[in-house]
XYZ file of C-alpha atoms in Angstrom:
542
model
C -4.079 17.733 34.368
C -4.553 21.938 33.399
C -4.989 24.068 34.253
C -3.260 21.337 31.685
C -3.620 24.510 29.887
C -2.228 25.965 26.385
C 0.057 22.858 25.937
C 0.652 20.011 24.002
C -0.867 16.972 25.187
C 0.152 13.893 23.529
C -2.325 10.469 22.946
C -3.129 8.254 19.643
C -7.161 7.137 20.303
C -8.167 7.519 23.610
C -8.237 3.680 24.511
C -4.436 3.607 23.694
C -1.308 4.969 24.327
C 0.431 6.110 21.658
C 3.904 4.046 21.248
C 6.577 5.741 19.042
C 8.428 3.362 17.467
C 10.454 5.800 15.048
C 11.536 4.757 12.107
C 11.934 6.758 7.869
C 14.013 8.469 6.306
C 15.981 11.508 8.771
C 16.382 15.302 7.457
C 19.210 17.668 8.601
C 21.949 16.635 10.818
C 21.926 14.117 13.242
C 23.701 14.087 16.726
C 24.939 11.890 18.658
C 23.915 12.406 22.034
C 22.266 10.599 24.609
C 20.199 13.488 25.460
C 17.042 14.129 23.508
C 16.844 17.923 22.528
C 13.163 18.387 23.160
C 11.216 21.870 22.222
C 8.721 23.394 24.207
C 6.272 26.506 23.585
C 5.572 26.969 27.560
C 8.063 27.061 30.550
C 7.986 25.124 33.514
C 5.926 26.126 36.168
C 6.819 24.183 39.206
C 7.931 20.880 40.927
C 5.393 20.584 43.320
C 3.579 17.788 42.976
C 0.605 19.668 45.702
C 0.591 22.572 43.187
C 0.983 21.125 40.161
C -1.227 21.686 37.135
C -0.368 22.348 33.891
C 1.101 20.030 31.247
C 4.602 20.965 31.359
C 4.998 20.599 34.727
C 3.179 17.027 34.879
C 5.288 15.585 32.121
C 8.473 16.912 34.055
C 6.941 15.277 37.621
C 6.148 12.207 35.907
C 9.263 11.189 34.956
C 11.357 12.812 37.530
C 9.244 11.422 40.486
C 6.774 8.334 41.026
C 3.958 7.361 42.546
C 2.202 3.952 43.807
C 1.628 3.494 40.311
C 2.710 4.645 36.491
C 0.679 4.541 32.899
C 0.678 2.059 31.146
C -0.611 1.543 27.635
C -4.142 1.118 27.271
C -5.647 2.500 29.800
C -3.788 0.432 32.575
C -1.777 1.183 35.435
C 1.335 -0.718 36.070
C 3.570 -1.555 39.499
C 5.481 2.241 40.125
C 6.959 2.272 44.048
C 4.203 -0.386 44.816
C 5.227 -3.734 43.485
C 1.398 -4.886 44.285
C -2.213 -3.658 45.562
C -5.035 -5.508 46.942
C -8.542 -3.984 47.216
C -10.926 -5.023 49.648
C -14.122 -6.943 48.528
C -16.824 -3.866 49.298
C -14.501 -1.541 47.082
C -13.320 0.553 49.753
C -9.569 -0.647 51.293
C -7.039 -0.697 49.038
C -3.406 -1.949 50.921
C -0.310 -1.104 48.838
C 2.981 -3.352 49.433
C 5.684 -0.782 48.570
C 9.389 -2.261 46.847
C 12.290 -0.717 48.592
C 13.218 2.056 45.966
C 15.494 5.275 47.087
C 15.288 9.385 46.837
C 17.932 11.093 45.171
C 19.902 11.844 48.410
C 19.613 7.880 49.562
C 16.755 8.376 51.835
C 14.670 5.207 51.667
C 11.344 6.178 50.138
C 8.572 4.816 52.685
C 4.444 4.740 53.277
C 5.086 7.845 55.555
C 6.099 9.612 52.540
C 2.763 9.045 50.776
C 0.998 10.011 53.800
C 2.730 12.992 54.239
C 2.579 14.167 50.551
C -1.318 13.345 50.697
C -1.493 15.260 53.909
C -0.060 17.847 52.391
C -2.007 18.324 49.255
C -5.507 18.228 51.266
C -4.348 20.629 53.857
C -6.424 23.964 52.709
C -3.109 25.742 53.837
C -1.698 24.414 50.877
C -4.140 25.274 48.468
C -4.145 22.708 45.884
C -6.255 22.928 43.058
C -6.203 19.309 42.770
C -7.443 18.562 46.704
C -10.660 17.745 44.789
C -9.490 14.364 43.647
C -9.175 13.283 47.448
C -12.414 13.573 47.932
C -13.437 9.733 47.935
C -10.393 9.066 50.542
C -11.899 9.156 53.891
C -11.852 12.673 55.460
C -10.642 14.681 53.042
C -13.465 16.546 52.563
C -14.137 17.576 56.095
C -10.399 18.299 55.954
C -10.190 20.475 53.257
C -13.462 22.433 55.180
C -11.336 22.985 58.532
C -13.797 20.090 59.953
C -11.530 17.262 60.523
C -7.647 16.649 61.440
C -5.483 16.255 58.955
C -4.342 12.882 60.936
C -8.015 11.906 59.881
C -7.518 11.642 56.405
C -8.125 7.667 55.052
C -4.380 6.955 54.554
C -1.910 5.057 56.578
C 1.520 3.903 57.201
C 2.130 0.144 58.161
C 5.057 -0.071 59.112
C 7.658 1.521 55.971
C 6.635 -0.389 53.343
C 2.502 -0.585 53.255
C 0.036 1.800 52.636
C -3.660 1.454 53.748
C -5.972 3.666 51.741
C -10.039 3.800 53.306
C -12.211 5.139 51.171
C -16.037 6.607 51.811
C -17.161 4.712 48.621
C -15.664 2.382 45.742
C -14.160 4.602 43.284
C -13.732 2.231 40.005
C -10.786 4.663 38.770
C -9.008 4.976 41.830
C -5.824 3.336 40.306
C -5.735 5.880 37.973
C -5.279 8.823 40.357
C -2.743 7.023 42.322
C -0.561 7.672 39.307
C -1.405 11.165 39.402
C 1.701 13.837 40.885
C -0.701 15.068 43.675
C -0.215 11.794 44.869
C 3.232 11.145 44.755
C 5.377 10.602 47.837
C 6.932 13.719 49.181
C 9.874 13.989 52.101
C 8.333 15.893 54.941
C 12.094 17.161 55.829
C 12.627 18.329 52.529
C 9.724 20.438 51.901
C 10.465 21.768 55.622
C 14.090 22.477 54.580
C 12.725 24.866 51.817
C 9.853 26.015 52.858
C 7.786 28.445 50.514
C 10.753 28.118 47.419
C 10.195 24.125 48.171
C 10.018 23.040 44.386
C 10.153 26.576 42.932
C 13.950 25.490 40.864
C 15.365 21.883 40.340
C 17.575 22.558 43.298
C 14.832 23.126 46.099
C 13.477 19.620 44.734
C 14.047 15.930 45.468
C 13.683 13.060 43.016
C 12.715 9.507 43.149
C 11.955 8.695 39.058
C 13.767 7.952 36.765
C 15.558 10.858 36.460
C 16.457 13.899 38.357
C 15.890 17.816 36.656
C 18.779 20.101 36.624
C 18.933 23.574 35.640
C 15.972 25.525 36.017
C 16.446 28.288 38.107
C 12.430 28.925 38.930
C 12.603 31.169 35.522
C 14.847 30.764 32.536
C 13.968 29.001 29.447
C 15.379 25.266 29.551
C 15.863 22.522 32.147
C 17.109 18.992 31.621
C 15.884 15.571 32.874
C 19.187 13.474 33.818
C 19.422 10.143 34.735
C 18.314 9.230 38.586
C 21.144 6.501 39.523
C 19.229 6.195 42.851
C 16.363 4.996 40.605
C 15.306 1.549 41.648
C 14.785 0.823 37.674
C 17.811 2.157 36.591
C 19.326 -0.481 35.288
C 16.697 -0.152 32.501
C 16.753 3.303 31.844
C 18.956 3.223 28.718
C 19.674 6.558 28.160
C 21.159 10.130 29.242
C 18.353 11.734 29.500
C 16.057 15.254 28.366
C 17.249 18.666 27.477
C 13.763 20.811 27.499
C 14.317 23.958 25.230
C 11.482 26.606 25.539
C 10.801 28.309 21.728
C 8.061 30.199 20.968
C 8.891 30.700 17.432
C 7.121 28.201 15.394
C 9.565 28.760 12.413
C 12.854 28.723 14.897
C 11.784 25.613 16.135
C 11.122 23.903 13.116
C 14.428 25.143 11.563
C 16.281 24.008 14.990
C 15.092 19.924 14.285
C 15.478 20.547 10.685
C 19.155 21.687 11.212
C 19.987 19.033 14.119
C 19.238 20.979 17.162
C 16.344 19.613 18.367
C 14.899 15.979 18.131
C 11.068 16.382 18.867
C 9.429 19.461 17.633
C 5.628 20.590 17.444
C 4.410 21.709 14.537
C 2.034 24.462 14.359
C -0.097 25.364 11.466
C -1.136 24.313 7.882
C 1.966 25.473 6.620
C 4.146 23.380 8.740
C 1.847 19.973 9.003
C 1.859 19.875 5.395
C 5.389 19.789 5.177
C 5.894 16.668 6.833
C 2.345 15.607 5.359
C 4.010 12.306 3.686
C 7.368 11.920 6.147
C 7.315 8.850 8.679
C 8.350 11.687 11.477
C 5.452 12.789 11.522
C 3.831 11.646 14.591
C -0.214 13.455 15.412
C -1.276 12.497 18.673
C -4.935 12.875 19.702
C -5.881 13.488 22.895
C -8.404 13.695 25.254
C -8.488 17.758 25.867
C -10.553 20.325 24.928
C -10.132 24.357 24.482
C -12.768 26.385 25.524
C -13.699 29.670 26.465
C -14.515 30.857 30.119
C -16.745 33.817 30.985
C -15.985 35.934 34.188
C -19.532 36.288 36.150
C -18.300 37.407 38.689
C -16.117 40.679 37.619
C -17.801 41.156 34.707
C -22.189 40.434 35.731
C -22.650 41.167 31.579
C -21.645 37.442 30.875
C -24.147 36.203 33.748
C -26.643 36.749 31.643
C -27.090 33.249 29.463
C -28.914 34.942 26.307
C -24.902 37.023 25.919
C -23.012 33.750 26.275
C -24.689 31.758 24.054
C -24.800 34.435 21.410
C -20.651 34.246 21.825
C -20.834 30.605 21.260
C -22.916 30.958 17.805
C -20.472 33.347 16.628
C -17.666 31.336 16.236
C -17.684 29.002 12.905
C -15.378 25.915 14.786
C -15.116 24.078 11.691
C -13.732 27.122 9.809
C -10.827 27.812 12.815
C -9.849 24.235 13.062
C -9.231 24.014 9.218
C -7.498 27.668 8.724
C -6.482 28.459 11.691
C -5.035 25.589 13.142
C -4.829 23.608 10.218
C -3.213 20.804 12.582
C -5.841 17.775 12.768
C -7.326 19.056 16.062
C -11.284 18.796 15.264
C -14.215 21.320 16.032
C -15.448 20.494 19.741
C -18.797 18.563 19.516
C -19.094 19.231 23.431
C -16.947 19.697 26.521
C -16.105 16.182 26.962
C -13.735 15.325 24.487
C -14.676 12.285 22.254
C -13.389 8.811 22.073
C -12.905 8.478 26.007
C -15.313 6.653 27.322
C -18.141 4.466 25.540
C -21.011 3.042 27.343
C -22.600 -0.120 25.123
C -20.454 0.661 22.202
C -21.715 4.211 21.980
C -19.314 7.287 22.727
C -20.400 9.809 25.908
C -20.076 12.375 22.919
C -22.834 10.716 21.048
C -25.415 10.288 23.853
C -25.147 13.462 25.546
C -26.005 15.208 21.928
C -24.705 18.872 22.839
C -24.741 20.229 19.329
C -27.017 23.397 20.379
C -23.516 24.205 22.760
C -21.506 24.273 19.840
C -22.921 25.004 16.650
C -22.538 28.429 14.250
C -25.237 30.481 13.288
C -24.369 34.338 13.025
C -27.919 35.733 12.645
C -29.281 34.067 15.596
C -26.167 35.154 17.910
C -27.151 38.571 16.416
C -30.523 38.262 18.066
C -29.991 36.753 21.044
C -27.049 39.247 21.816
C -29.575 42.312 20.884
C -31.980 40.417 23.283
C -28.998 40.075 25.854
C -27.939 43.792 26.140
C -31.635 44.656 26.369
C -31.661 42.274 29.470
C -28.727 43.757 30.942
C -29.315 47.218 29.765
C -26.418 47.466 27.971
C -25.780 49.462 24.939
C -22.216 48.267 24.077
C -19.488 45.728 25.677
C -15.550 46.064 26.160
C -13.975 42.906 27.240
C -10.445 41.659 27.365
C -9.803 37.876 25.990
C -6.704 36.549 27.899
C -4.660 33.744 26.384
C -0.905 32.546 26.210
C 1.912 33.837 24.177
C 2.393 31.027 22.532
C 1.748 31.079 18.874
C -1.336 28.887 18.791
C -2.597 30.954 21.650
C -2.316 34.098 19.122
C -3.764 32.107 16.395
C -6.712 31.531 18.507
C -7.180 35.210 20.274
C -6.914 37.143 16.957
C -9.683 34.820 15.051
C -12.231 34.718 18.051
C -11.258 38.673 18.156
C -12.412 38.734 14.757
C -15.811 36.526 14.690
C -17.128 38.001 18.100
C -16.483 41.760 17.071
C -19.014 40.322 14.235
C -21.464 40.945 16.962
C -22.685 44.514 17.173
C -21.341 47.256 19.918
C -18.591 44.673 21.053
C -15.282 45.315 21.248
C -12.746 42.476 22.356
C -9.439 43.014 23.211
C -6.562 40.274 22.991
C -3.869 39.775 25.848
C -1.601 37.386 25.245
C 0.926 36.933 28.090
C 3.587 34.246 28.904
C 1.595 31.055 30.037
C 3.181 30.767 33.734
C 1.377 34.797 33.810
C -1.731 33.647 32.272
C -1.994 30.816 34.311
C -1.653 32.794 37.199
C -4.342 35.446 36.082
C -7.090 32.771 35.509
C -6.568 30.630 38.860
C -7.044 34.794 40.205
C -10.253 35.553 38.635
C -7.760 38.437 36.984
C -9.975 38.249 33.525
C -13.228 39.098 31.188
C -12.877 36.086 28.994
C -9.725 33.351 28.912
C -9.250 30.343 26.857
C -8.282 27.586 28.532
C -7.885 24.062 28.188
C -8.713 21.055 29.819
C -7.104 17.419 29.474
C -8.676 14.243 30.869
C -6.760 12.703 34.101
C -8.105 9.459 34.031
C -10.914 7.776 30.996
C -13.906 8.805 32.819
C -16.287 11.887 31.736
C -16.527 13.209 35.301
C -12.453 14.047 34.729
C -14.138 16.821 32.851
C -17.507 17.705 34.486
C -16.344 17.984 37.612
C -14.526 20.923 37.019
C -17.827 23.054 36.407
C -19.326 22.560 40.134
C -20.204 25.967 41.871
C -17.422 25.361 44.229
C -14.920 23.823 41.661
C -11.406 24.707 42.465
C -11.153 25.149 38.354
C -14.335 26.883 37.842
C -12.159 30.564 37.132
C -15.717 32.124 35.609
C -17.533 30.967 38.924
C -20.565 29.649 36.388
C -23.290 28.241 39.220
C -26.140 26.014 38.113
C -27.971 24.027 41.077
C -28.945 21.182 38.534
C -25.891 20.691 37.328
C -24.689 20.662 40.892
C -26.987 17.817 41.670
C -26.155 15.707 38.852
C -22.621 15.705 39.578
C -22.909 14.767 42.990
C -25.333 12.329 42.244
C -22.775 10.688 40.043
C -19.979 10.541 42.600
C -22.457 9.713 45.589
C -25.581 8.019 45.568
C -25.165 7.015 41.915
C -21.550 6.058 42.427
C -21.939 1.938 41.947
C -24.695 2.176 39.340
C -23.227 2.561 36.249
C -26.563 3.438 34.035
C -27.839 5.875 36.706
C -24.169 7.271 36.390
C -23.682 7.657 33.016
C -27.436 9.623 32.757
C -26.384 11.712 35.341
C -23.328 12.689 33.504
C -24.635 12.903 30.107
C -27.619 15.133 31.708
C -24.901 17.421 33.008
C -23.048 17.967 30.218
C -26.191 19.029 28.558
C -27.031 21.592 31.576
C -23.489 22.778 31.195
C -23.865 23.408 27.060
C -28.069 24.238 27.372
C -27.034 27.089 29.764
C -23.527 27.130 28.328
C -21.438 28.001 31.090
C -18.171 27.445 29.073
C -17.619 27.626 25.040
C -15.897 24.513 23.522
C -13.802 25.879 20.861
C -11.803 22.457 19.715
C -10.514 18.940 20.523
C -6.748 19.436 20.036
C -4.533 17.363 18.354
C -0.915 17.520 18.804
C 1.180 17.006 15.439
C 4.993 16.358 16.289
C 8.173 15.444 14.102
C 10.457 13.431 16.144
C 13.837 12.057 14.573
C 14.187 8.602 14.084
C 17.220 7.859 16.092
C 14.371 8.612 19.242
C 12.290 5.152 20.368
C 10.166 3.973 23.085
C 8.120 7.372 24.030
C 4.963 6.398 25.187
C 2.386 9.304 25.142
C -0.959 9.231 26.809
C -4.546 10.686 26.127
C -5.250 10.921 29.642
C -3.054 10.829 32.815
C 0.654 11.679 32.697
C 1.426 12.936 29.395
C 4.143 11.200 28.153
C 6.692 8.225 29.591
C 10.143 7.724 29.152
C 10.972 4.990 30.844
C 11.186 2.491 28.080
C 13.125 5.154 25.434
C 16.619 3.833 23.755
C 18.703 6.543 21.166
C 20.418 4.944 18.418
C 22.940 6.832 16.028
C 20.674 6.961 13.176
């Protein structure tokens, strides 16, 4: 999802979802409310489903709009605004049978809605960093290259309430993107009424979730989720509603759902994680993301050189940053692909793509293959900047890598941390030497990750280009596409081109440790997909 970028990203296992059923023994003062007070370390970034893509933002779309199809626990998909779906013998038809279900101004939401929204998000004018999942639906590619009408693209109305999808090929995790925000519905005269502000504040917006978001002005620091009456589930929805409240202070925050103020808080650090080591509201959720580091090649040629970049990698001791530094459960990164995602015969993609040499510490030979670097590139020292968010894991992170690359002789590495909406900005720009980013799974399948990496990926910010790795990924989504062996070489091979040559530095697998009262029950939070669901969440008066 992310850039699902320097958020929290919420999963138990990566076969399940993780459902909080909340029960112990509550601290501090309890409200009332049918609101949950909710923190968050990141602001909302937009409600565009076509520009969507950090975490914030999807969690906010996913339960304040809907698609063909929802999470479900898992790994499944479950009926959203299609009741049913049938797909085609040969793989590539799939014919939706929408329910009659409402926007929040009473327009009836119909099959031109979905084809307009994934119009929309393909059209190049738009600029979607997500076009890319389109690519199996027929014509989008030629239509995000200015070589085919947009009218072309596989997708059709039958009359209001069915949807005919072609694709060029079977895609076995189709479903899964249909429950993606890029391809939501979206109301043609709407986004036409406000133009370039179109989902820039909860006013410029329409809704057709669960609930509806009110009060973010395109800037300020909290935003609510409210109950969507026009919801064709809301019968079921049994309660108020979300009050988001954006605090970077660790210790505020904490104090905040220790005092009553908040509900759900994430911890950060040792400190705090060992606090609520023994309390039943402590809830760690393990997802399928990974934080790495991304190298600049093309404003800064030093880092094109692969002797400097792997020299970076060696110099930072993982094991060391997740235990200090973090001190939260997330785990040293064993690869780019995050573990526990996808098996093949029993054994994890982790396992068989064997990437250790990608992500292993050894500060005597990154001394010698950065001398050997700067003799390559002729270089007697290196200044970089490292860009990350202001949030305070994001300055846990800059100042230690800070710390273990200046271990590295004539470099000098200075930190930027800037508010995440900023940072976000910066790295989709090419505006950086070195960012740390993150990456969270949007379906169970390793190409979620390794197609990211592709010369011309729309999320490749360090423009990294290797011509086998190229090949293998296209193999895997094209001629390889409906053989699952030759598929799962090809992507293990890749992810070994991508560590061999390491184009990116894995830094960890995050884990995301919250405290969440017990009067709060139903949450359903995913490793992969939409990050959390609150469809199915009751309050009590604990």
């Amino acid at each position: 999802m992310k850039l699902k970028s320097m958020l929290e990203v919420g999963a138990v296992g990566a076969a399940s979802a993780f459902l909080l059923v909340a029960c112990g023994n509550n601290s501090g003062k309890e409200s009332s409310s049918k609101l949950i007070q909710w923190q968050q370390s990141a602001n909302l970034t937009t409600l565009d489903a076509s520009k969507v893509t950090d975490n914030t933002a999807f969690g906010t779309l996913n339960n304040s709009n809907e698609g063909l199809l929802i999470s479900g626990e898992n790994n499944t998909v479950k009926p959203g605004v299609a009741e049913n779906y049938k797909v085609s013998k040969d793989g590539k038809t799939y014919t939706f049978n929408l329910r009659h279900s409402k926007w929040s101004n009473g327009k009836p939401v119909t099959a031109k809605d979905f084809v307009y929204g994934w119009q929309r998000t393909v059209n190049p004018k738009t600029a979607s960093q997500y076009s890319y999942l389109f690519d199996h639906v027929k014509n989008a590619t030629e239509i995000g290259k200015n070589k085919a009408p947009l009218s072309s693209l596989g997708v059709k109305a039958d009359g209001d309430y069915k949807l005919v999808v072609s694709l060029t090929k079977p895609q076995t995790y189709f479903k899964y993107l249909v429950a993606m925000a890029p391809f939501y519905p979206q109301d043609e005269a709407t986004v036409n009424k406000y133009g370039q502000s179109y989902g820039t504040n909860s006013n410029n917006m329409i809704y057709n979730g669960p609930f509806k978001v009110t009060g973010w002005t395109g800037t300020n620091d909290s935003w609510k989720l409210v109950k969507n009456n026009d919801y064709w589930n809301a019968k079921n929805i049994k309660f108020d509603g979300v009050k988001f409240n954006v605090q970077k202070d660790p210790n505020t925050a904490l104090n905040q759902y220790q005092t009553g103020g908040l509900d759900i808080d994430t911890l950060v650090g040792k400190q705090q994680v060992g606090e609520f080591k023994n309390s039943k509201e402590l809830h760690s959720a393990k997802g399928a993301t990974t934080f790495y580091i991304e190298m600049n090649e093309k404003t800064n040629p030093v880092f094109k050189n692969a002797n400097i970049r792997k020299a970076i990698s060696l110099a930072i001791d993982r094991k060391q940053f997740t235990q200090d530094v973090l001190g939260d459960g997330s785990t040293p990164a064993v690869g780019y692909v995050a573990p526990g995602m996808s098996k093949r015969n029993g054994k994890d993609f982790t396992d068989d793509a064997g990437t250790k040499d990608g992500v292993s510490y050894n500060l005597s030979e990154a001394k010698k293959l950065w001398a050997q670097g700067l003799k390559e590139t002729g270089k007697k020292s290196v200044n970089v900047s490292m860009l990350s968010d202001d949030t305070p894991n994001g300055k846990n992170t800059t100042e230690y890598l800070q710390t273990a690359l200046e271990k590295l002789p004539n470099l000098k590495v200075t930190a930027q941390n800037i508010p995440f909406k900023s940072r976000l900005s910066r790295s989709q720009n090419g505006q950086f030497d070195m960012v740390v980013s993150a990456w969270g799974a949007d379906f169970p399948d390793p190409i979620s990750f390794l197609s990211l990496f592709t010369s011309d990926g729309s999320y490749n910010n360090g423009k990294w280009s290797n011509k086998e790795y190229d090949t293998l990924v296209q193999d895997a989504e094209g001629k390889d596409a409906n053989n699952a062996s030759k598929r799962w070489d090809d992507l293990v091979k890749a992810e070994k081109v991508l560590m061999s040559d390491q184009g990116i530095i894995p830094i960890y697998h995050q884990v995301t440790p919250r405290v969440i009262k017990p009067r709060v029950q139903g949450i359903q939070f995913f490793p992969t997909g939409s990050p959390y669901n609150l469809r199915d969440v009751t309050l009590s008066n604990k």
